[in-house]
CSV table of C-alpha atoms in Angstrom, one decimal:
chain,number,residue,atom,x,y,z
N,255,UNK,CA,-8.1,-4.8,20.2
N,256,UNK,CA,-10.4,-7.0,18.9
N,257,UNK,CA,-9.1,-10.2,17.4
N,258,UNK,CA,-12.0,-11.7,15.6
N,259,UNK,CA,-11.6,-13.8,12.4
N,260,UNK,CA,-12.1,-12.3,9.1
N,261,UNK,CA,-13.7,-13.8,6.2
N,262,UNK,CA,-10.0,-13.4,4.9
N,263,UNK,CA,-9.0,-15.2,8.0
N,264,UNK,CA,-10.8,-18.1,7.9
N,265,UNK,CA,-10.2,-18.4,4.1
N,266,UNK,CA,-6.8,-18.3,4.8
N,267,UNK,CA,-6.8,-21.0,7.4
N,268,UNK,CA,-8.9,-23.4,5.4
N,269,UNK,CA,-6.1,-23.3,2.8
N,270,UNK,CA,-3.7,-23.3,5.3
N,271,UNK,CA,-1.9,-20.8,4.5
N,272,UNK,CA,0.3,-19.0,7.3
N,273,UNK,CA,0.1,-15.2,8.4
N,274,UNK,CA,0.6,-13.1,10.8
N,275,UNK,CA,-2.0,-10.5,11.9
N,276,UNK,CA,-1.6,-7.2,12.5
N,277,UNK,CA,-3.8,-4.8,14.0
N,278,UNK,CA,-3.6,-1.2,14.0
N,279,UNK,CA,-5.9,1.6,16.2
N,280,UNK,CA,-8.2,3.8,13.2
N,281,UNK,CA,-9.5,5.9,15.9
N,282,UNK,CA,-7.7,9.4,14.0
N,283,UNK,CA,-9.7,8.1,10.5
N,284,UNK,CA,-6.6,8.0,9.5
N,285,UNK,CA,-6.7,4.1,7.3
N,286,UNK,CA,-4.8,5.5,3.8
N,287,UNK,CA,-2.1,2.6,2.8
N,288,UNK,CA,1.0,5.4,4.0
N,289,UNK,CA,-0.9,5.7,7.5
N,290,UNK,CA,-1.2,2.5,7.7
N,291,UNK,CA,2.0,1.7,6.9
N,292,UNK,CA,3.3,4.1,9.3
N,293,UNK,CA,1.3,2.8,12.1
N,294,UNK,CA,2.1,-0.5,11.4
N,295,UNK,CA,5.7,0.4,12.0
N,296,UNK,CA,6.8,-1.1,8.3
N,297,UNK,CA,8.0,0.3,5.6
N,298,UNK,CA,5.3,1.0,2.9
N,299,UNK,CA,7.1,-1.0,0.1
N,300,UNK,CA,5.0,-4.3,2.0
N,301,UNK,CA,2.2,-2.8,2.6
N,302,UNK,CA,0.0,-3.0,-0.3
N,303,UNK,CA,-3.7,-1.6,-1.1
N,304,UNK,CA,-6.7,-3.3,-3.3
N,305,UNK,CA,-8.1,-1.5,-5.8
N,306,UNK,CA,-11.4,-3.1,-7.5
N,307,UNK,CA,-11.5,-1.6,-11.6
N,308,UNK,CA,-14.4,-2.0,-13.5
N,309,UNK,CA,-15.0,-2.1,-17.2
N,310,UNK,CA,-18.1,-2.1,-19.5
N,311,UNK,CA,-18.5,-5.6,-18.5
N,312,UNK,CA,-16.6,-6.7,-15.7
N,313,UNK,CA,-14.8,-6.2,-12.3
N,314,UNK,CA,-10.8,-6.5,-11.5
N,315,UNK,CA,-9.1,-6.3,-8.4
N,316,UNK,CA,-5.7,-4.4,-8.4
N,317,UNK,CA,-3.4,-5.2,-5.5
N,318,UNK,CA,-0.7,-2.8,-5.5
N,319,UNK,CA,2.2,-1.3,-3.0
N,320,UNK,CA,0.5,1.9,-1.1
N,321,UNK,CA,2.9,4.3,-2.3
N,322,UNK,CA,2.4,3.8,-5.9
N,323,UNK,CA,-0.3,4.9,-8.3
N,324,UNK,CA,-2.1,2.2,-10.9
N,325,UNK,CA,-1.1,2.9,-14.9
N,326,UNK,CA,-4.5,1.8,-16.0
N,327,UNK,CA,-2.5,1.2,-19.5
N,328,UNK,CA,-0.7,-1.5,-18.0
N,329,UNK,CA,-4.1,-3.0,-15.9
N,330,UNK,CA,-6.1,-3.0,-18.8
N,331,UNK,CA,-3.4,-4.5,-21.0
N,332,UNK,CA,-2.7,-7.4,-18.0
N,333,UNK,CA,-7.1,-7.8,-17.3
N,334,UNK,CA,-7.6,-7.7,-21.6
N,335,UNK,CA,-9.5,-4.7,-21.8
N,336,UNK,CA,-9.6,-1.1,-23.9
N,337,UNK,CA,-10.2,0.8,-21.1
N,338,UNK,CA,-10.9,0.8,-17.2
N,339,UNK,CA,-12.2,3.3,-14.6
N,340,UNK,CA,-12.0,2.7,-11.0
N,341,UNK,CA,-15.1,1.4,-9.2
N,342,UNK,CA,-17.2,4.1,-7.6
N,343,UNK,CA,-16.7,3.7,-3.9
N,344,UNK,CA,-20.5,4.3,-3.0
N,345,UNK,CA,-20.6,0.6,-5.3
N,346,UNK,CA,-17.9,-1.3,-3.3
N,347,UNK,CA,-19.1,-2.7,-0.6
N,348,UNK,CA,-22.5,-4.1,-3.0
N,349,UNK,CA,-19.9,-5.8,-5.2
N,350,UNK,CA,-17.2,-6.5,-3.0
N,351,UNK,CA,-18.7,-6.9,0.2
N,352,UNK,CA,-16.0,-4.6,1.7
N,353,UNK,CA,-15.6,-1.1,2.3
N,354,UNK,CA,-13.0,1.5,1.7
N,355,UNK,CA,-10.1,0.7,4.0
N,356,UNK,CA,-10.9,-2.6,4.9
N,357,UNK,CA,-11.3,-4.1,1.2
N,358,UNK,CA,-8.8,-7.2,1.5
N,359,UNK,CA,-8.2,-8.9,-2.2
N,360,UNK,CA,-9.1,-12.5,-0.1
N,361,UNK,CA,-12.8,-13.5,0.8
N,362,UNK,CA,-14.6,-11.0,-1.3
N,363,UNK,CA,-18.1,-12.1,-2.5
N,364,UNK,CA,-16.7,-13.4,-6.0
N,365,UNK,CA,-13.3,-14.0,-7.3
N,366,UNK,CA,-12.9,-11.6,-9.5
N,367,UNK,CA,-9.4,-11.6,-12.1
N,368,UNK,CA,-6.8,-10.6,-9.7
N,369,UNK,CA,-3.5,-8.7,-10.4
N,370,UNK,CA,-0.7,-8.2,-7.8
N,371,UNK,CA,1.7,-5.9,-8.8
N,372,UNK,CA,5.4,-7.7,-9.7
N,373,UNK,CA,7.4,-5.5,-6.8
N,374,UNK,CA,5.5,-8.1,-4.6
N,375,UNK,CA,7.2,-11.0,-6.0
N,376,UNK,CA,10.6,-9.5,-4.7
N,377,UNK,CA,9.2,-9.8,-0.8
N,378,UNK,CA,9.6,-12.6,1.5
N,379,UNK,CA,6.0,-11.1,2.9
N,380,UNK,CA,3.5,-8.5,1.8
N,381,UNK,CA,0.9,-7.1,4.0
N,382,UNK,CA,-2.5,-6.7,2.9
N,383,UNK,CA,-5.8,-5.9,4.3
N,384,UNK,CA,-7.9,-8.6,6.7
N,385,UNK,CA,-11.0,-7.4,5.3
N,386,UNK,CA,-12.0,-5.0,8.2
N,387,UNK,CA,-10.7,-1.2,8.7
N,388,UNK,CA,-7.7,-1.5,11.6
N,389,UNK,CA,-6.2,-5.1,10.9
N,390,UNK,CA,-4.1,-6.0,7.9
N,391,UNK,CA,-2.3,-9.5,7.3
N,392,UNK,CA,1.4,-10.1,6.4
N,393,UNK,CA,1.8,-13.8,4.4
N,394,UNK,CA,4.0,-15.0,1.5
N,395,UNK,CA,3.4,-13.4,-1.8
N,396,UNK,CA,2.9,-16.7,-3.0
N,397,UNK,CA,0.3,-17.6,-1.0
N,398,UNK,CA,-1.5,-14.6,-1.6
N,399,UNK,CA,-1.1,-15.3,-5.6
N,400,UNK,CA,-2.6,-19.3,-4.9
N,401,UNK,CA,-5.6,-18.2,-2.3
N,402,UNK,CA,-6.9,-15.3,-5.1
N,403,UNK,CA,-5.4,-16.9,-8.3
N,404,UNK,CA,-3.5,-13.9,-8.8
N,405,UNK,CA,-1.1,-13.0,-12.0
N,406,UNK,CA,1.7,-10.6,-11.2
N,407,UNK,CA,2.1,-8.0,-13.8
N,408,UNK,CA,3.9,-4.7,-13.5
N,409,UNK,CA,0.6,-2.3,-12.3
N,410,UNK,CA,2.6,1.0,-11.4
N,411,UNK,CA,3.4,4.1,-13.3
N,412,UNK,CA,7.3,4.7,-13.4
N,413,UNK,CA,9.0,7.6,-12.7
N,414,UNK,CA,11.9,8.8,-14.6
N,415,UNK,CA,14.7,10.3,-12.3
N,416,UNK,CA,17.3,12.1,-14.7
N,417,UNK,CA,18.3,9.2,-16.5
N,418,UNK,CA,17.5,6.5,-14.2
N,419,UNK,CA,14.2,4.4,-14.1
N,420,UNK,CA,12.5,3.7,-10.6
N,421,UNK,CA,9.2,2.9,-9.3
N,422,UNK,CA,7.5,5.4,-7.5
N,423,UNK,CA,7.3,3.0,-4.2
């Protein structure tokens, strides 16, 4: 497989920040954070997906574990704002630079407000997109939150089971 350097890549090594890259084949179309997961061979509470949220004004990017769903109520209370719609996808790659399934929250044209969801703070390592469809990078949480300037906030809608309270990852 191609092993090229990503603008994530090279971001990452300018910080020096350690990762680990993993590649995966996209061949099937298949590039959906559980397929991903699946092909990477890990479970899919690592694997997390970027989602960029716009609002009247302004653009946030979401970073969140692939089996859960946003709770805009929560990202627009953590990004300030009444009320947020995701980002058309026919407008990413214009304000990004990315496109859908390859959309990595590191090296996009602007650092936009970033919000990683707080189930990432529980990993010794998340994985996260490279910035190109078929490779994903594994690194500290941390260093994730210090190369994007990242807040962790809870980002996911619970789910109530009977009486118990669990995230849907």
């Amino acid at each position: 497989m191609n092993t090229s350097k990503t603008n994530a890549m090279r971001i990452l090594d300018k910080a020096n920040i350690s990762y680990e890259i993993i590649e995966y084949d996209n061949k099937d179309g298949k590039i959906h954070g559980n397929a991903v997961a699946a092909k990477i061979n890990k479970p899919p509470e690592m694997v997390f997906k970027t989602l960029v949220i716009q609002s009247k004004d302004n653009l946030f990017i979401f970073v969140i574990p692939v089996g859960a769903e946003l709770d805009l109520k929560k990202a627009a209370k953590a990004a300030g704002e009444k009320k947020l719609d995701m980002l058309p996808v026919n407008e990413l790659q214009k304000w990004t630079g990315y496109i859908r399934g390859g959309c990595s929250p590191i090296g996009m044209k602007k650092l936009y407000p970033t919000f990683i969801d707080e189930e990432a703070m529980i990993l010794e390592t998340m994985i996260v997109s490279a910035g190109k469809i078929g490779m994903q990078v594994e690194l500290a949480p941390q260093d994730l939150i210090e190369v994007t300037r990242a807040i962790h906030t809870p980002l996911v809608h619970d789910v109530i089971i009977g009486e118990n309270r669990a995230n849907t990852i």
